[in-house]
PDB file of C-alpha atoms in Angstrom:
ATOM      1  CA  MET A 498     -27.536 -23.467  -4.889  1.00  0.00           C
ATOM      2  CA  PRO A 499     -28.530 -25.002  -8.192  1.00  0.00           C
ATOM      3  CA  LEU A 500     -26.655 -28.077  -9.544  1.00  0.00           C
ATOM      4  CA  THR A 501     -23.702 -26.626 -11.494  1.00  0.00           C
ATOM      5  CA  GLY A 502     -20.054 -27.669 -12.024  1.00  0.00           C
ATOM      6  CA  ARG A 503     -19.076 -25.001  -9.560  1.00  0.00           C
ATOM      7  CA  ALA A 504     -21.618 -26.121  -6.925  1.00  0.00           C
ATOM      8  CA  LEU A 505     -20.491 -29.728  -7.351  1.00  0.00           C
ATOM      9  CA  ARG A 506     -16.760 -28.921  -7.014  1.00  0.00           C
ATOM     10  CA  LEU A 507     -17.567 -26.566  -3.997  1.00  0.00           C
ATOM     11  CA  ALA A 508     -19.383 -29.353  -2.245  1.00  0.00           C
ATOM     12  CA  ARG A 509     -16.423 -31.657  -2.702  1.00  0.00           C
ATOM     13  CA  LEU A 510     -14.163 -29.406  -0.782  1.00  0.00           C
ATOM     14  CA  SER A 511     -15.711 -30.579   2.306  1.00  0.00           C
ATOM     15  CA  ARG A 512     -15.067 -34.386   2.647  1.00  0.00           C
ATOM     16  CA  PRO A 513     -17.876 -35.090   5.100  1.00  0.00           C
ATOM     17  CA  GLY A 514     -20.115 -32.797   3.186  1.00  0.00           C
ATOM     18  CA  ASP A 515     -20.988 -30.672   6.292  1.00  0.00           C
ATOM     19  CA  GLY A 516     -19.835 -27.320   4.757  1.00  0.00           C
ATOM     20  CA  ARG A 517     -16.742 -27.208   7.028  1.00  0.00           C
ATOM     21  CA  TYR A 518     -13.188 -27.224   5.767  1.00  0.00           C
ATOM     22  CA  LEU A 519      -9.717 -28.010   6.795  1.00  0.00           C
ATOM     23  CA  PHE A 520      -7.240 -26.765   4.136  1.00  0.00           C
ATOM     24  CA  VAL A 521      -3.441 -27.283   4.290  1.00  0.00           C
ATOM     25  CA  PRO A 522      -1.540 -24.652   2.396  1.00  0.00           C
ATOM     26  CA  LEU A 523       1.756 -25.893   0.922  1.00  0.00           C
ATOM     27  CA  ASP A 524       2.373 -22.850  -1.231  1.00  0.00           C
ATOM     28  CA  HIS A 525       5.155 -21.539   1.081  1.00  0.00           C
ATOM     29  CA  SER A 526       7.703 -22.893  -1.159  1.00  0.00           C
ATOM     30  CA  VAL A 527       7.307 -19.904  -3.579  1.00  0.00           C
ATOM     31  CA  SER A 528       7.278 -17.220  -0.901  1.00  0.00           C
ATOM     32  CA  ASP A 529       9.911 -18.831   1.606  1.00  0.00           C
ATOM     33  CA  GLY A 530      11.689 -21.731  -0.164  1.00  0.00           C
ATOM     34  CA  PRO A 531      11.425 -25.479   0.118  1.00  0.00           C
ATOM     35  CA  ILE A 532       9.274 -26.831   2.794  1.00  0.00           C
ATOM     36  CA  VAL A 533      10.452 -30.559   2.588  1.00  0.00           C
ATOM     37  CA  PRO A 534      12.951 -32.266   0.225  1.00  0.00           C
ATOM     38  CA  ALA A 535      11.509 -32.961  -3.168  1.00  0.00           C
ATOM     39  CA  ALA A 536      11.446 -36.652  -2.663  1.00  0.00           C
ATOM     40  CA  ASP A 537       9.542 -36.261   0.540  1.00  0.00           C
ATOM     41  CA  PHE A 538       6.699 -34.059  -0.919  1.00  0.00           C
ATOM     42  CA  PRO A 539       4.405 -36.936  -2.146  1.00  0.00           C
ATOM     43  CA  GLY A 540       4.795 -38.660   1.284  1.00  0.00           C
ATOM     44  CA  LEU A 541       3.762 -35.463   2.940  1.00  0.00           C
ATOM     45  CA  VAL A 542       0.692 -35.101   0.799  1.00  0.00           C
ATOM     46  CA  ALA A 543      -0.177 -38.772   1.626  1.00  0.00           C
ATOM     47  CA  ASP A 544       0.086 -38.034   5.402  1.00  0.00           C
ATOM     48  CA  LEU A 545      -2.115 -35.067   5.006  1.00  0.00           C
ATOM     49  CA  ALA A 546      -4.748 -37.170   3.061  1.00  0.00           C
ATOM     50  CA  ALA A 547      -4.579 -39.901   5.492  1.00  0.00           C
ATOM     51  CA  GLY A 548      -5.052 -37.507   8.386  1.00  0.00           C
ATOM     52  CA  GLY A 549      -8.348 -36.107   6.814  1.00  0.00           C
ATOM     53  CA  ALA A 550      -7.305 -32.856   5.197  1.00  0.00           C
ATOM     54  CA  ASP A 551     -10.134 -31.592   2.931  1.00  0.00           C
ATOM     55  CA  ALA A 552      -7.810 -30.016   0.551  1.00  0.00           C
ATOM     56  CA  VAL A 553      -4.133 -29.063  -0.072  1.00  0.00           C
ATOM     57  CA  VAL A 554      -3.160 -25.765  -1.581  1.00  0.00           C
ATOM     58  CA  VAL A 555      -0.118 -25.712  -4.029  1.00  0.00           C
ATOM     59  CA  HIS A 556       1.194 -23.874  -6.940  1.00  0.00           C
ATOM     60  CA  LYS A 557       0.629 -25.325 -10.405  1.00  0.00           C
ATOM     61  CA  GLY A 558       4.061 -26.656 -11.030  1.00  0.00           C
ATOM     62  CA  ARG A 559       4.062 -28.554  -7.592  1.00  0.00           C
ATOM     63  CA  ALA A 560       0.620 -29.906  -8.385  1.00  0.00           C
ATOM     64  CA  ARG A 561       2.192 -31.919 -11.263  1.00  0.00           C
ATOM     65  CA  THR A 562       4.419 -33.838  -8.749  1.00  0.00           C
ATOM     66  CA  ILE A 563       1.351 -35.230  -6.715  1.00  0.00           C
ATOM     67  CA  PRO A 564       0.367 -38.774  -7.631  1.00  0.00           C
ATOM     68  CA  PRO A 565      -3.299 -38.564  -8.634  1.00  0.00           C
ATOM     69  CA  SER A 566      -4.024 -41.569  -6.198  1.00  0.00           C
ATOM     70  CA  LEU A 567      -3.348 -39.293  -3.267  1.00  0.00           C
ATOM     71  CA  LEU A 568      -6.203 -36.953  -4.206  1.00  0.00           C
ATOM     72  CA  ALA A 569      -8.882 -39.529  -4.245  1.00  0.00           C
ATOM     73  CA  ASP A 570     -10.560 -37.867  -1.153  1.00  0.00           C
ATOM     74  CA  THR A 571      -8.392 -34.861  -0.489  1.00  0.00           C
ATOM     75  CA  ARG A 572      -9.041 -32.031  -3.056  1.00  0.00           C
ATOM     76  CA  LEU A 573      -6.538 -29.903  -4.998  1.00  0.00           C
ATOM     77  CA  VAL A 574      -6.544 -26.153  -4.717  1.00  0.00           C
ATOM     78  CA  VAL A 575      -4.168 -24.367  -7.051  1.00  0.00           C
ATOM     79  CA  HIS A 576      -2.828 -20.982  -5.789  1.00  0.00           C
ATOM     80  CA  LEU A 577      -2.651 -18.271  -8.496  1.00  0.00           C
ATOM     81  CA  SER A 578      -0.871 -15.520  -6.476  1.00  0.00           C
ATOM     82  CA  ALA A 579       2.905 -15.268  -5.743  1.00  0.00           C
ATOM     83  CA  SER A 580       5.670 -13.160  -4.186  1.00  0.00           C
ATOM     84  CA  THR A 581       8.866 -13.965  -2.281  1.00  0.00           C
ATOM     85  CA  VAL A 582      10.459 -12.804   0.882  1.00  0.00           C
ATOM     86  CA  VAL A 583      13.431 -11.345  -1.058  1.00  0.00           C
ATOM     87  CA  GLY A 584      11.324  -9.230  -3.212  1.00  0.00           C
ATOM     88  CA  PRO A 585      11.179  -5.430  -3.046  1.00  0.00           C
ATOM     89  CA  ASP A 586       7.694  -5.533  -1.620  1.00  0.00           C
ATOM     90  CA  VAL A 587       6.657  -8.675   0.442  1.00  0.00           C
ATOM     91  CA  ASP A 588       3.047  -7.476   0.510  1.00  0.00           C
ATOM     92  CA  ALA A 589       2.648  -7.343  -3.243  1.00  0.00           C
ATOM     93  CA  LYS A 590       1.148 -10.266  -5.037  1.00  0.00           C
ATOM     94  CA  VAL A 591       1.041 -11.014  -8.801  1.00  0.00           C
ATOM     95  CA  LEU A 592      -0.917 -13.519 -10.759  1.00  0.00           C
ATOM     96  CA  VAL A 593       1.245 -16.491 -11.987  1.00  0.00           C
ATOM     97  CA  GLY A 594      -1.514 -18.729 -13.495  1.00  0.00           C
ATOM     98  CA  ASP A 595      -5.072 -18.677 -14.817  1.00  0.00           C
ATOM     99  CA  VAL A 596      -8.186 -20.669 -14.291  1.00  0.00           C
ATOM    100  CA  GLU A 597      -8.040 -22.606 -17.594  1.00  0.00           C
ATOM    101  CA  GLU A 598      -4.617 -24.181 -16.882  1.00  0.00           C
ATOM    102  CA  CYS A 599      -5.899 -25.144 -13.347  1.00  0.00           C
ATOM    103  CA  LEU A 600      -8.760 -26.910 -14.909  1.00  0.00           C
ATOM    104  CA  ARG A 601      -6.356 -28.865 -17.172  1.00  0.00           C
ATOM    105  CA  LEU A 602      -4.414 -29.798 -13.982  1.00  0.00           C
ATOM    106  CA  GLY A 603      -7.675 -31.227 -12.467  1.00  0.00           C
ATOM    107  CA  ALA A 604      -7.953 -28.521  -9.761  1.00  0.00           C
ATOM    108  CA  ASP A 605     -11.068 -28.577  -7.564  1.00  0.00           C
ATOM    109  CA  ALA A 606     -10.679 -24.776  -6.760  1.00  0.00           C
ATOM    110  CA  VAL A 607      -8.241 -21.948  -7.220  1.00  0.00           C
ATOM    111  CA  SER A 608      -7.201 -19.285  -4.698  1.00  0.00           C
ATOM    112  CA  VAL A 609      -5.975 -15.718  -4.933  1.00  0.00           C
ATOM    113  CA  HIS A 610      -4.195 -13.662  -2.266  1.00  0.00           C
ATOM    114  CA  VAL A 611      -4.996  -9.918  -1.557  1.00  0.00           C
ATOM    115  CA  ASN A 612      -3.377  -7.801   0.973  1.00  0.00           C
ATOM    116  CA  LEU A 613      -5.792  -4.818   1.914  1.00  0.00           C
ATOM    117  CA  GLY A 614      -3.616  -1.805   2.854  1.00  0.00           C
ATOM    118  CA  SER A 615      -0.655  -2.827   0.731  1.00  0.00           C
ATOM    119  CA  ASP A 616       0.938  -0.398  -1.796  1.00  0.00           C
ATOM    120  CA  THR A 617      -0.171  -2.678  -4.544  1.00  0.00           C
ATOM    121  CA  GLU A 618      -3.799  -3.172  -3.287  1.00  0.00           C
ATOM    122  CA  PRO A 619      -5.472  -1.739  -6.463  1.00  0.00           C
ATOM    123  CA  ALA A 620      -3.791  -4.274  -8.680  1.00  0.00           C
ATOM    124  CA  GLN A 621      -4.404  -7.109  -6.321  1.00  0.00           C
ATOM    125  CA  LEU A 622      -8.071  -6.197  -6.279  1.00  0.00           C
ATOM    126  CA  ARG A 623      -8.248  -6.075 -10.080  1.00  0.00           C
ATOM    127  CA  ASP A 624      -6.613  -9.420 -10.291  1.00  0.00           C
ATOM    128  CA  LEU A 625      -9.096 -10.935  -7.923  1.00  0.00           C
ATOM    129  CA  GLY A 626     -11.887  -9.484  -9.983  1.00  0.00           C
ATOM    130  CA  THR A 627     -10.285 -11.017 -13.193  1.00  0.00           C
ATOM    131  CA  VAL A 628     -10.095 -14.491 -11.659  1.00  0.00           C
ATOM    132  CA  ALA A 629     -13.604 -14.286 -10.235  1.00  0.00           C
ATOM    133  CA  GLY A 630     -14.922 -13.677 -13.788  1.00  0.00           C
ATOM    134  CA  ALA A 631     -12.999 -16.587 -15.179  1.00  0.00           C
ATOM    135  CA  CYS A 632     -14.176 -18.794 -12.334  1.00  0.00           C
ATOM    136  CA  GLU A 633     -17.781 -17.685 -13.189  1.00  0.00           C
ATOM    137  CA  ARG A 634     -17.250 -18.725 -16.831  1.00  0.00           C
ATOM    138  CA  TRP A 635     -15.495 -22.057 -16.119  1.00  0.00           C
ATOM    139  CA  GLY A 636     -17.482 -23.182 -13.111  1.00  0.00           C
ATOM    140  CA  MET A 637     -14.427 -23.074 -10.739  1.00  0.00           C
ATOM    141  CA  PRO A 638     -14.820 -22.438  -6.994  1.00  0.00           C
ATOM    142  CA  LEU A 639     -12.799 -19.369  -5.938  1.00  0.00           C
ATOM    143  CA  ILE A 640     -11.001 -19.080  -2.468  1.00  0.00           C
ATOM    144  CA  ALA A 641      -9.548 -15.685  -1.538  1.00  0.00           C
ATOM    145  CA  MET A 642      -6.922 -15.222   1.040  1.00  0.00           C
ATOM    146  CA  VAL A 643      -7.642 -11.587   2.110  1.00  0.00           C
ATOM    147  CA  TYR A 644      -5.622 -10.033   4.912  1.00  0.00           C
ATOM    148  CA  PRO A 645      -5.319  -6.589   6.296  1.00  0.00           C
ATOM    149  CA  ARG A 646      -1.646  -6.194   5.704  1.00  0.00           C
ATOM    150  CA  GLY A 647       0.588  -3.346   4.659  1.00  0.00           C
ATOM    151  CA  PRO A 648       2.196   0.053   5.654  1.00  0.00           C
ATOM    152  CA  ARG A 649      -1.251   1.517   6.495  1.00  0.00           C
ATOM    153  CA  VAL A 650      -2.337  -1.364   8.703  1.00  0.00           C
ATOM    154  CA  THR A 651      -1.283  -1.014  12.413  1.00  0.00           C
ATOM    155  CA  ASP A 652      -3.631  -3.743  13.877  1.00  0.00           C
ATOM    156  CA  PRO A 653      -4.307  -6.571  11.338  1.00  0.00           C
ATOM    157  CA  ALA A 654      -6.513  -8.336  13.801  1.00  0.00           C
ATOM    158  CA  ARG A 655      -8.829  -5.466  14.513  1.00  0.00           C
ATOM    159  CA  PRO A 656     -12.469  -6.800  13.962  1.00  0.00           C
ATOM    160  CA  GLU A 657     -13.599  -3.922  11.814  1.00  0.00           C
ATOM    161  CA  LEU A 658     -10.663  -4.638   9.380  1.00  0.00           C
ATOM    162  CA  VAL A 659     -11.134  -8.350   9.433  1.00  0.00           C
ATOM    163  CA  ALA A 660     -14.846  -7.784   8.613  1.00  0.00           C
ATOM    164  CA  HIS A 661     -13.814  -5.476   5.744  1.00  0.00           C
ATOM    165  CA  ALA A 662     -11.459  -8.119   4.261  1.00  0.00           C
ATOM    166  CA  VAL A 663     -14.293 -10.664   4.292  1.00  0.00           C
ATOM    167  CA  SER A 664     -16.603  -8.096   2.826  1.00  0.00           C
ATOM    168  CA  VAL A 665     -14.271  -7.437  -0.082  1.00  0.00           C
ATOM    169  CA  ALA A 666     -14.147 -11.108  -0.844  1.00  0.00           C
ATOM    170  CA  ALA A 667     -17.943 -11.495  -0.718  1.00  0.00           C
ATOM    171  CA  ASP A 668     -18.527  -8.471  -3.010  1.00  0.00           C
ATOM    172  CA  LEU A 669     -15.883  -9.497  -5.635  1.00  0.00           C
ATOM    173  CA  GLY A 670     -17.494 -13.010  -6.101  1.00  0.00           C
ATOM    174  CA  VAL A 671     -15.548 -15.264  -3.911  1.00  0.00           C
ATOM    175  CA  ASP A 672     -16.958 -18.564  -2.695  1.00  0.00           C
ATOM    176  CA  ILE A 673     -14.790 -19.066   0.497  1.00  0.00           C
ATOM    177  CA  VAL A 674     -12.614 -16.367   2.146  1.00  0.00           C
ATOM    178  CA  LYS A 675      -9.503 -17.078   4.264  1.00  0.00           C
ATOM    179  CA  THR A 676      -8.600 -14.384   6.710  1.00  0.00           C
ATOM    180  CA  VAL A 677      -6.922 -13.805  10.112  1.00  0.00           C
ATOM    181  CA  LEU A 678      -8.639 -14.431  13.462  1.00  0.00           C
ATOM    182  CA  ALA A 679      -9.992 -11.183  14.979  1.00  0.00           C
ATOM    183  CA  ALA A 680      -8.613 -10.186  18.255  1.00  0.00           C
ATOM    184  CA  PRO A 681      -9.968 -10.576  20.769  1.00  0.00           C
ATOM    185  CA  ALA A 682     -11.248 -14.024  19.441  1.00  0.00           C
ATOM    186  CA  ALA A 683     -14.693 -13.531  20.862  1.00  0.00           C
ATOM    187  CA  ARG A 684     -15.253 -10.695  18.249  1.00  0.00           C
ATOM    188  CA  MET A 685     -14.752 -12.989  15.366  1.00  0.00           C
ATOM    189  CA  ALA A 686     -18.452 -14.092  15.814  1.00  0.00           C
ATOM    190  CA  GLU A 687     -19.329 -10.538  14.634  1.00  0.00           C
ATOM    191  CA  VAL A 688     -17.220 -11.002  11.537  1.00  0.00           C
ATOM    192  CA  VAL A 689     -18.888 -14.254  10.697  1.00  0.00           C
ATOM    193  CA  GLN A 690     -22.312 -12.836  11.219  1.00  0.00           C
ATOM    194  CA  SER A 691     -21.609 -10.056   8.757  1.00  0.00           C
ATOM    195  CA  ALA A 692     -20.311 -12.531   6.091  1.00  0.00           C
ATOM    196  CA  PRO A 693     -22.524 -13.933   3.374  1.00  0.00           C
ATOM    197  CA  LEU A 694     -19.860 -16.602   2.597  1.00  0.00           C
ATOM    198  CA  PRO A 695     -17.942 -19.178   4.506  1.00  0.00           C
ATOM    199  CA  VAL A 696     -15.050 -17.871   6.586  1.00  0.00           C
ATOM    200  CA  VAL A 697     -11.865 -20.003   6.984  1.00  0.00           C
ATOM    201  CA  VAL A 698      -9.118 -18.634   9.414  1.00  0.00           C
ATOM    202  CA  ALA A 699      -5.413 -18.863   8.778  1.00  0.00           C
ATOM    203  CA  GLY A 700      -3.590 -21.130  11.144  1.00  0.00           C
ATOM    204  CA  GLY A 701      -1.490 -18.612  13.108  1.00  0.00           C
ATOM    205  CA  GLY A 702       1.935 -19.528  11.874  1.00  0.00           C
ATOM    206  CA  GLY A 703       4.643 -18.191  14.236  1.00  0.00           C
ATOM    207  CA  SER A 704       2.005 -18.054  17.109  1.00  0.00           C
ATOM    208  CA  GLU A 705       2.890 -19.604  20.478  1.00  0.00           C
ATOM    209  CA  GLU A 706      -0.806 -20.164  21.177  1.00  0.00           C
ATOM    210  CA  ASP A 707      -1.634 -23.763  21.736  1.00  0.00           C
ATOM    211  CA  LEU A 708      -3.120 -25.052  18.423  1.00  0.00           C
ATOM    212  CA  ALA A 709      -5.995 -26.946  19.785  1.00  0.00           C
ATOM    213  CA  ALA A 710      -7.211 -23.953  21.692  1.00  0.00           C
ATOM    214  CA  PHE A 711      -6.758 -21.741  18.641  1.00  0.00           C
ATOM    215  CA  ALA A 712      -8.807 -24.242  16.484  1.00  0.00           C
ATOM    216  CA  GLY A 713     -11.412 -24.516  19.183  1.00  0.00           C
ATOM    217  CA  ALA A 714     -11.853 -20.676  19.355  1.00  0.00           C
ATOM    218  CA  VAL A 715     -12.133 -20.588  15.566  1.00  0.00           C
ATOM    219  CA  MET A 716     -14.787 -22.977  15.354  1.00  0.00           C
ATOM    220  CA  THR A 717     -16.757 -21.711  18.437  1.00  0.00           C
ATOM    221  CA  SER A 718     -16.968 -18.357  16.700  1.00  0.00           C
ATOM    222  CA  GLY A 719     -18.962 -19.863  13.849  1.00  0.00           C
ATOM    223  CA  CYS A 720     -16.226 -19.914  11.272  1.00  0.00           C
ATOM    224  CA  ALA A 721     -16.484 -22.659   8.561  1.00  0.00           C
ATOM    225  CA  GLY A 722     -12.835 -24.011   9.225  1.00  0.00           C
ATOM    226  CA  LEU A 723      -9.113 -23.597   9.187  1.00  0.00           C
ATOM    227  CA  ALA A 724      -6.173 -23.282   6.790  1.00  0.00           C
ATOM    228  CA  VAL A 725      -3.188 -24.547   8.663  1.00  0.00           C
ATOM    229  CA  GLY A 726       0.124 -24.852   6.779  1.00  0.00           C
ATOM    230  CA  ARG A 727       3.392 -24.257   8.642  1.00  0.00           C
ATOM    231  CA  ARG A 728       2.177 -25.614  11.907  1.00  0.00           C
ATOM    232  CA  VAL A 729       1.269 -28.871  10.204  1.00  0.00           C
ATOM    233  CA  PHE A 730       4.237 -29.537   7.815  1.00  0.00           C
ATOM    234  CA  THR A 731       6.889 -28.501  10.439  1.00  0.00           C
ATOM    235  CA  SER A 732       5.435 -30.781  13.158  1.00  0.00           C
ATOM    236  CA  ALA A 733       6.987 -34.106  13.976  1.00  0.00           C
ATOM    237  CA  SER A 734       3.808 -35.931  12.693  1.00  0.00           C
ATOM    238  CA  PRO A 735       1.778 -34.033  10.136  1.00  0.00           C
ATOM    239  CA  GLN A 736      -0.700 -36.741   9.903  1.00  0.00           C
ATOM    240  CA  SER A 737      -1.508 -36.779  13.698  1.00  0.00           C
ATOM    241  CA  VAL A 738      -1.839 -33.016  13.726  1.00  0.00           C
ATOM    242  CA  VAL A 739      -4.278 -32.999  10.689  1.00  0.00           C
ATOM    243  CA  ARG A 740      -6.208 -35.893  12.290  1.00  0.00           C
ATOM    244  CA  ASP A 741      -6.777 -33.934  15.418  1.00  0.00           C
ATOM    245  CA  LEU A 742      -7.535 -30.683  13.645  1.00  0.00           C
ATOM    246  CA  ALA A 743     -10.039 -32.545  11.372  1.00  0.00           C
ATOM    247  CA  ALA A 744     -11.826 -33.845  14.450  1.00  0.00           C
ATOM    248  CA  ILE A 745     -12.123 -30.182  15.799  1.00  0.00           C
ATOM    249  CA  VAL A 746     -13.340 -28.805  12.475  1.00  0.00           C
ATOM    250  CA  HIS A 747     -15.676 -31.719  11.642  1.00  0.00           C
ATOM    251  CA  GLY A 748     -16.585 -32.907  15.074  1.00  0.00           C
ATOM    252  CA  SER A 749     -19.484 -31.888  17.305  1.00  0.00           C
ATOM    253  CA  SER A 750     -17.437 -30.068  19.811  1.00  0.00           C
ATOM    254  CA  PRO A 751     -13.741 -28.808  19.920  1.00  0.00           C
ATOM    255  CA  ALA A 752     -11.258 -31.153  21.442  1.00  0.00           C
ATOM    256  CA  ARG A 753      -9.575 -30.392  24.498  1.00  0.00           C
ATOM    257  CA  PRO A 754      -5.704 -30.090  24.379  1.00  0.00           C
ATOM    258  CA  SER A 755      -5.220 -33.093  26.711  1.00  0.00           C
ATOM    259  CA  GLU A 756      -7.174 -35.239  24.233  1.00  0.00           C
ATOM    260  CA  SER A 757      -5.040 -34.320  21.326  1.00  0.00           C
ATOM    261  CA  SER A 758      -1.660 -35.492  19.848  1.00  0.00           C
ATOM    262  CA  PRO A 759       1.383 -34.114  21.544  1.00  0.00           C
ATOM    263  CA  GLU A 760       2.005 -31.686  18.622  1.00  0.00           C
ATOM    264  CA  LEU A 761      -1.531 -30.317  18.890  1.00  0.00           C
ATOM    265  CA  ALA A 762      -1.524 -30.209  22.690  1.00  0.00           C
ATOM    266  CA  GLY A 763       1.377 -28.045  23.269  1.00  0.00           C
ATOM    267  CA  ALA A 764       4.499 -28.609  21.118  1.00  0.00           C
ATOM    268  CA  LEU A 765       3.238 -26.115  18.461  1.00  0.00           C
TER     269      LEU A 765
END
């Protein structure tokens, strides 16, 4: 990739520079409500940064509450899509920001959410295309969260559907795509092989599967990383969980659960 502002920002999203990523989404406060008391939010970001998170994902207003010193090594991704659990269609997503204001905030990347199979899929695809065009003009990396999700989707982890989600992101100009882990997990390697861009897997919030085993399966399949939110910020020690996940994502081999923090080994 030639030296451009977009290429520089994209390279910075991986702290070790190895092209692997551990993102911690904290955008749940729009969809679900507060994740921590307001006074604790900077401390949570500090723990994530100290643990080795490559980037945090927040909405634009919340980004203004993060002390700049906490983002010296951990990057800022501003999420542009929104919906709430009390809305008429939880799968619908609308744009609530634009690339220019994210640049003014100092964002290193922006993200957009698309649910393939939802009733509002056409509008969400249009929004992704609009943001992709703005990212091209302004040199901003674009992360797309593309999930098979909606009334026409009976098996969101079906490998063919996950591959389709990744393909949509690639074709519409995305730099990094976040999606679900295919089932069985061994089939995720096929998804990665079909993808012309890095694939990051969502962290399985609500899953009872051991988090270390989940992370190891993701990285073994050839994915470029993880985006783990709820299973980090609801843990007893977010910093420890992030530290162990970072070792799996950026290390030479996945850690075994017995070598991980208590939260990573079995409490989650």
